[in-house]
Short mmCIF file of C-alpha atoms in Angstrom, two decimals:
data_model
loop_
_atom_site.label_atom_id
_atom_site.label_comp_id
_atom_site.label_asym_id
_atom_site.label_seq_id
_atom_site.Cartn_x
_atom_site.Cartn_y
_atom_site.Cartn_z
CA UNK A 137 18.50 -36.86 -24.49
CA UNK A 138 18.59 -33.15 -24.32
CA UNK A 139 18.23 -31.21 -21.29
CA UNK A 140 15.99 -28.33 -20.66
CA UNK A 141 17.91 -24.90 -20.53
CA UNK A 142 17.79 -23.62 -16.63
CA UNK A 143 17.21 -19.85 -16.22
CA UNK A 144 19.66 -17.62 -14.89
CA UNK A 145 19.87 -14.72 -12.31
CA UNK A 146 20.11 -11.52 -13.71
CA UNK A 147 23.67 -11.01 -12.03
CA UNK A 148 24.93 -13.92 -13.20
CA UNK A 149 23.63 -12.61 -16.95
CA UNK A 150 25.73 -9.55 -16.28
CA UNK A 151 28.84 -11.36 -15.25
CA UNK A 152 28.65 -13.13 -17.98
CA UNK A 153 28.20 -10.67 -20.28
CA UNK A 154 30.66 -8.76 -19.67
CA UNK A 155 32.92 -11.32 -20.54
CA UNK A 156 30.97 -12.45 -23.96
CA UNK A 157 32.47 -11.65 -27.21
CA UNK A 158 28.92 -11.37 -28.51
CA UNK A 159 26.01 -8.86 -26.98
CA UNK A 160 23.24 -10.64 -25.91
CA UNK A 161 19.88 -9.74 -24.48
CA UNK A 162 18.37 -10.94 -21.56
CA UNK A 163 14.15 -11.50 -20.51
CA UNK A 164 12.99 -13.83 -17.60
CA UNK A 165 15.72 -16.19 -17.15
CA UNK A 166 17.15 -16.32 -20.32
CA UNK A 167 20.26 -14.52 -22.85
CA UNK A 168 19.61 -14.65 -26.41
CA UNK A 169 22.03 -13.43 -29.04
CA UNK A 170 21.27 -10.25 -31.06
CA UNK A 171 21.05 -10.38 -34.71
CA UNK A 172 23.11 -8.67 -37.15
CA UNK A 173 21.74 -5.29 -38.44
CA UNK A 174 21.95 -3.83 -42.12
CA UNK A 175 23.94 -0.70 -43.30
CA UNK A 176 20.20 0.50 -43.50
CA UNK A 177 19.79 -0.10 -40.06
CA UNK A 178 22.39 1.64 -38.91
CA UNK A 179 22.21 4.51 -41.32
CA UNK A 180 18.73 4.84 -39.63
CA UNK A 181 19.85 4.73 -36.08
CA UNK A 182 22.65 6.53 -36.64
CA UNK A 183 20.51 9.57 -37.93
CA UNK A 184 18.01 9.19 -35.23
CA UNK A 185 20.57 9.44 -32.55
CA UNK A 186 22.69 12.26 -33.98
CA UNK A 187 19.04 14.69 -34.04
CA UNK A 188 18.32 13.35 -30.42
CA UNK A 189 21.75 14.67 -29.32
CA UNK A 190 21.32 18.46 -30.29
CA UNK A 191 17.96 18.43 -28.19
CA UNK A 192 19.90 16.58 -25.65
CA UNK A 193 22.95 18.23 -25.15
CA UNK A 194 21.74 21.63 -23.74
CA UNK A 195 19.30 19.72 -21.46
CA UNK A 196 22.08 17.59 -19.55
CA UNK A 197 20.69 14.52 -20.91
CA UNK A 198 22.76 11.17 -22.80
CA UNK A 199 22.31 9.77 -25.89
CA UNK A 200 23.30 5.90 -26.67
CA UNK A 201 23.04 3.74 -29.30
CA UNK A 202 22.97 0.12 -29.29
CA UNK A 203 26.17 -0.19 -26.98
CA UNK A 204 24.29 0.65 -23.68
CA UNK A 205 22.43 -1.76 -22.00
CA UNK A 206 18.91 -1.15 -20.77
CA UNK A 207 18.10 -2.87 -17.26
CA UNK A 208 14.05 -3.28 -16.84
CA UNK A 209 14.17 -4.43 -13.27
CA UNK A 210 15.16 -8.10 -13.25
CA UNK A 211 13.41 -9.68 -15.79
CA UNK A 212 14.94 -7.72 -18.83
CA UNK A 213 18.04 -6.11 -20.18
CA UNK A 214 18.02 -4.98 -23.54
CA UNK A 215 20.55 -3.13 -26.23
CA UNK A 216 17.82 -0.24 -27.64
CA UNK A 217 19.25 0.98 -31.30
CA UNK A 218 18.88 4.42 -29.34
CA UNK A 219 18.08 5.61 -25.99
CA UNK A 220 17.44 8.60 -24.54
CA UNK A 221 18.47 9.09 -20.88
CA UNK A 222 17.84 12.78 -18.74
CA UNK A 223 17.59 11.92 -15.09
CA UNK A 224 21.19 11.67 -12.73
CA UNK A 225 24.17 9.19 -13.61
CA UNK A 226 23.47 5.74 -14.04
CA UNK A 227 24.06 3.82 -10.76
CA UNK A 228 25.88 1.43 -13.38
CA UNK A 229 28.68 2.12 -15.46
CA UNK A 230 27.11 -0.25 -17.96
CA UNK A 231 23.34 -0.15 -18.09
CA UNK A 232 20.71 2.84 -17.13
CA UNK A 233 16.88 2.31 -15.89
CA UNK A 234 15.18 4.88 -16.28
CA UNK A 235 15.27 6.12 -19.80
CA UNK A 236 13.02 8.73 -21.46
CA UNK A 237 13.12 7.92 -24.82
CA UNK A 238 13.85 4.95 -26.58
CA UNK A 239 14.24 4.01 -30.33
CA UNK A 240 14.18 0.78 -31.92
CA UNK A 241 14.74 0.26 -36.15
CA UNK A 242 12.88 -2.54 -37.52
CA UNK A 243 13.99 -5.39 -38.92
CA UNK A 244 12.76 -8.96 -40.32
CA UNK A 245 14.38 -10.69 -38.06
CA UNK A 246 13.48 -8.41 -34.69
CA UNK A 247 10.23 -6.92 -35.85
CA UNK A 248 7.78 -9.47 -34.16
CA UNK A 249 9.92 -8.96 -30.87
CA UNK A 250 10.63 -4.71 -30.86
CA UNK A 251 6.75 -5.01 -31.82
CA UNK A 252 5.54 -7.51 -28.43
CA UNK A 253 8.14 -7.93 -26.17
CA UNK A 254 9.73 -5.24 -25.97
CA UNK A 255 7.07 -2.68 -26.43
CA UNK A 256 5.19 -4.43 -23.48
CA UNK A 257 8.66 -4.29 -21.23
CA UNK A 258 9.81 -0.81 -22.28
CA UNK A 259 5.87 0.69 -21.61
CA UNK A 260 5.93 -0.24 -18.50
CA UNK A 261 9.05 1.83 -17.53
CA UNK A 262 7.85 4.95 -15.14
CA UNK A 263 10.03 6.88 -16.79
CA UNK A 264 9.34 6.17 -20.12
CA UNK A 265 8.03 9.24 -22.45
CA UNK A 266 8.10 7.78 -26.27
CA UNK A 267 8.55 4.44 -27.68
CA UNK A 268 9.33 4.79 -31.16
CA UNK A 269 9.31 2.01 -34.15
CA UNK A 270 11.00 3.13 -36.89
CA UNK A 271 10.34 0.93 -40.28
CA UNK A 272 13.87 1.68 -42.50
CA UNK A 273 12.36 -0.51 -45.47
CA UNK A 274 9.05 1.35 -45.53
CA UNK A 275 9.89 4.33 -44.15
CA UNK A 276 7.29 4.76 -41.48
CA UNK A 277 7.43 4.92 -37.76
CA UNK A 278 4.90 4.42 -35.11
CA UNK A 279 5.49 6.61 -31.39
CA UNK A 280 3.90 4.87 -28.48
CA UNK A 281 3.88 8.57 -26.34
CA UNK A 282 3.18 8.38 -22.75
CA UNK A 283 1.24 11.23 -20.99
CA UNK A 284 2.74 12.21 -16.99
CA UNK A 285 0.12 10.24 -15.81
CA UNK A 286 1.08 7.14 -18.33
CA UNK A 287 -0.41 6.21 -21.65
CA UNK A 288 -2.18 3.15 -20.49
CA UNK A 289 -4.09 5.36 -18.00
CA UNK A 290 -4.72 8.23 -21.07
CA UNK A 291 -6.53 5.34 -22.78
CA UNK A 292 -8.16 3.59 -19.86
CA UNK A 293 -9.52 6.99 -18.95
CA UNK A 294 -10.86 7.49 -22.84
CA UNK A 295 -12.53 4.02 -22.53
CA UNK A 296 -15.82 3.59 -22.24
CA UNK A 297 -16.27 -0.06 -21.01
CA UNK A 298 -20.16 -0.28 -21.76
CA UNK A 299 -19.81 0.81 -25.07
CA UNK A 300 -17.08 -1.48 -25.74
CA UNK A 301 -18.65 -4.47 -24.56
CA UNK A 302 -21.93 -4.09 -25.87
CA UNK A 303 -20.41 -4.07 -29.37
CA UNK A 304 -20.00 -7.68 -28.68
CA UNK A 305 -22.23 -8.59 -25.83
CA UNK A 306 -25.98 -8.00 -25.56
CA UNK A 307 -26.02 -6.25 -22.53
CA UNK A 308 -29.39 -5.57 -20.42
CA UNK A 309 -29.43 -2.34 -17.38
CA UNK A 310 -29.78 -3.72 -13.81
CA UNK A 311 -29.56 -1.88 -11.10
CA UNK A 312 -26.09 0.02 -11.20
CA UNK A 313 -24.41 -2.58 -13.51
CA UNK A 314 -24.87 -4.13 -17.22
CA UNK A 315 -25.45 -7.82 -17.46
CA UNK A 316 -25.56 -10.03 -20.39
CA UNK A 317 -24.49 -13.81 -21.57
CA UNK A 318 -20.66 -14.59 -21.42
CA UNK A 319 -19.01 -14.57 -24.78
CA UNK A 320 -16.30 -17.06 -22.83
CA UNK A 321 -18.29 -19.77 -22.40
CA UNK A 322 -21.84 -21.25 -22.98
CA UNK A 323 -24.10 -20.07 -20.69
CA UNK A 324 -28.40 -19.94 -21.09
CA UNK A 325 -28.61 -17.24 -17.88
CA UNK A 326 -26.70 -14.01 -18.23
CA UNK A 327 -23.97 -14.14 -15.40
CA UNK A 328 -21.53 -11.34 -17.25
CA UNK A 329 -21.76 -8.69 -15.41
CA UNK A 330 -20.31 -4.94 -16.22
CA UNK A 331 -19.92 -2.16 -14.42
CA UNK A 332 -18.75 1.90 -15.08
CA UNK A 333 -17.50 2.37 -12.06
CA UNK A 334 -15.07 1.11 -11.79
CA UNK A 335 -14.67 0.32 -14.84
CA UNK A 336 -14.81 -3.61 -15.01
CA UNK A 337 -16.40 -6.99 -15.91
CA UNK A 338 -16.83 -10.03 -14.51
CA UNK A 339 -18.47 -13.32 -14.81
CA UNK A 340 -20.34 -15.19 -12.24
CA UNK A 341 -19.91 -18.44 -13.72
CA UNK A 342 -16.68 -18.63 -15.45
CA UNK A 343 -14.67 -16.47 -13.31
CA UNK A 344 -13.06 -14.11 -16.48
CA UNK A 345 -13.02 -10.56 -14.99
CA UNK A 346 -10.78 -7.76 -15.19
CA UNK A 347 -10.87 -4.12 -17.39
CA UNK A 348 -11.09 -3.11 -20.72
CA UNK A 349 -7.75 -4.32 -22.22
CA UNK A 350 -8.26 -7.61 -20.45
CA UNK A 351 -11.61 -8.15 -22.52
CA UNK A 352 -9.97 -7.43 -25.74
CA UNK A 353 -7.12 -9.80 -24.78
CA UNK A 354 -9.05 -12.34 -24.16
CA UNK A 355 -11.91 -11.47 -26.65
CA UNK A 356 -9.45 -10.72 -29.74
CA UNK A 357 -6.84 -13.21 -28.48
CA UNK A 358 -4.01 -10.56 -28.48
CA UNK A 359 -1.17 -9.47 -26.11
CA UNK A 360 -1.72 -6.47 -23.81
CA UNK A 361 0.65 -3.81 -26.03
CA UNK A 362 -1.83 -4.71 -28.73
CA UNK A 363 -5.36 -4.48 -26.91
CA UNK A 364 -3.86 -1.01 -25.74
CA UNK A 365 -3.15 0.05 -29.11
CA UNK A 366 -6.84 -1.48 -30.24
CA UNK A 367 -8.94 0.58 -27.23
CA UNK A 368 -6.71 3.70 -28.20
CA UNK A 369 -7.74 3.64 -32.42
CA UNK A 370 -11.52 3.08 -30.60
CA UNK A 371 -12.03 6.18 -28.63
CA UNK A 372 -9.89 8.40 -30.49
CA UNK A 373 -6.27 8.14 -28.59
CA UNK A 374 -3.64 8.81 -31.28
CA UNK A 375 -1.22 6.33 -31.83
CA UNK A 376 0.86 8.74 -34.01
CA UNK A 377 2.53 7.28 -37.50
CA UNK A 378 4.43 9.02 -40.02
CA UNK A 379 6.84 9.14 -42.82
CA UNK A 380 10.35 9.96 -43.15
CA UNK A 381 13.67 10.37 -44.93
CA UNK A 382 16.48 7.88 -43.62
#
């Protein structure tokens, strides 16, 4: 009979890490070993991290590459390919928090994960300025860029909710709100109800509510990261891509 793994504490994680022949990440509960990166890879990273040191150098700030731990809170401590750090000294000799940049190279094996997981945990850093993808095998990247104010707000604040929603809801004017028949569930008297200000739905008889991004989760049946990235290609947010030479 096998028995269920039991979570750990994030201290205990970092006990036992520093005592583990092999780096391992941590998210909710759980350590997971890394997997083993190319000469590509590294090439890549490498590259990266040598042109984010000359902008970084005069500025005060540190460069790392896959050797530094990032803490995110307790839930998640990762080893970014490169990382980009200009606030004070970390308050730990062997992770930071509160990076400004941070650089993962795809791979097969990590792509799903650099793509979900750890775009959702690394955009939600405060601190956070670019999230950048870089694809050594087709030699693109994608730069999730946040503005001061945060680039889930940028897009929420590009959004218009109405517009959205009637794309795939039949939506009537009443009053100071839009209603129309749930697309959740089968209903023969409109009880979806969506308002511009703020800038939210809800249903009466279901209970699904919440803002743009949560329709499109639910409505698309994707994770957050991607309903972001869905809302920004609608209204015109770049999501920047490009080429280049590794």
């Amino acid at each position: 009979k096998m028995l269920a793994r039991k979570p750990r504490s994030l201290e205990r994680y970092l006990e036992e890490e520093a005592e583990s022949p092999v780096k391992r990440e941590f998210y909710r509960g759980f350590p997971y070993a890394m997997a083993g990166a190319s000469a590509l890879h590294n090439r890549v990273a490498l590259n990266i991290a040598a042109r984010f040191l000359e902008a970084a150098r005069p500025r005060g700030c540190r460069v790392y590459m896959s050797d530094m731990k990032l803490r995110i809170r307790d839930e998640a401590v990762y080893y970014p390919d490169v990382m980009v750090v200009c606030g004070e000294g970390p308050p730990h000799p062997y992770y930071e928090e509160a990076p400004c940049a941070v650089v993962e190279v795809l791979s097969p094996a990590t792509e799903a994960l650099d793509r979900r997981e750890k775009r959702a945990m690394y955009l939600s850093l405060d601190s956070l300025q670019v999230y950048l993808l870089v694809d050594p095998e087709r030699r693109r990247f994608t730069a999730y860029r946040l503005t001061p104010e945060g680039f889930v707000e940028e897009v929420r604040r590009a959004a218009d909710i109405v517009r959205l929603l009637s794309e795939h809801v039949a939506l009537k004017k009443a009053g100071t709100s839009w209603k129309g028949l749930c697309p959740f569930h089968n209903e023969k008297s409109p009880s979806f109800n969506v308002r511009s200000e703020p800038a939210v739905f809800h249903c009466f008889g279901c209970g699904e509510g919440g803002d743009v991004f949560k329709f499109v989760m639910l409505h698309e049946r994707v994770s957050f990261p991607e309903a972001i990235e869905s809302v920004a290609r609608r209204f015109g947010v770049p999501v920047p891509e490009g080429r280049f030479e590794p």
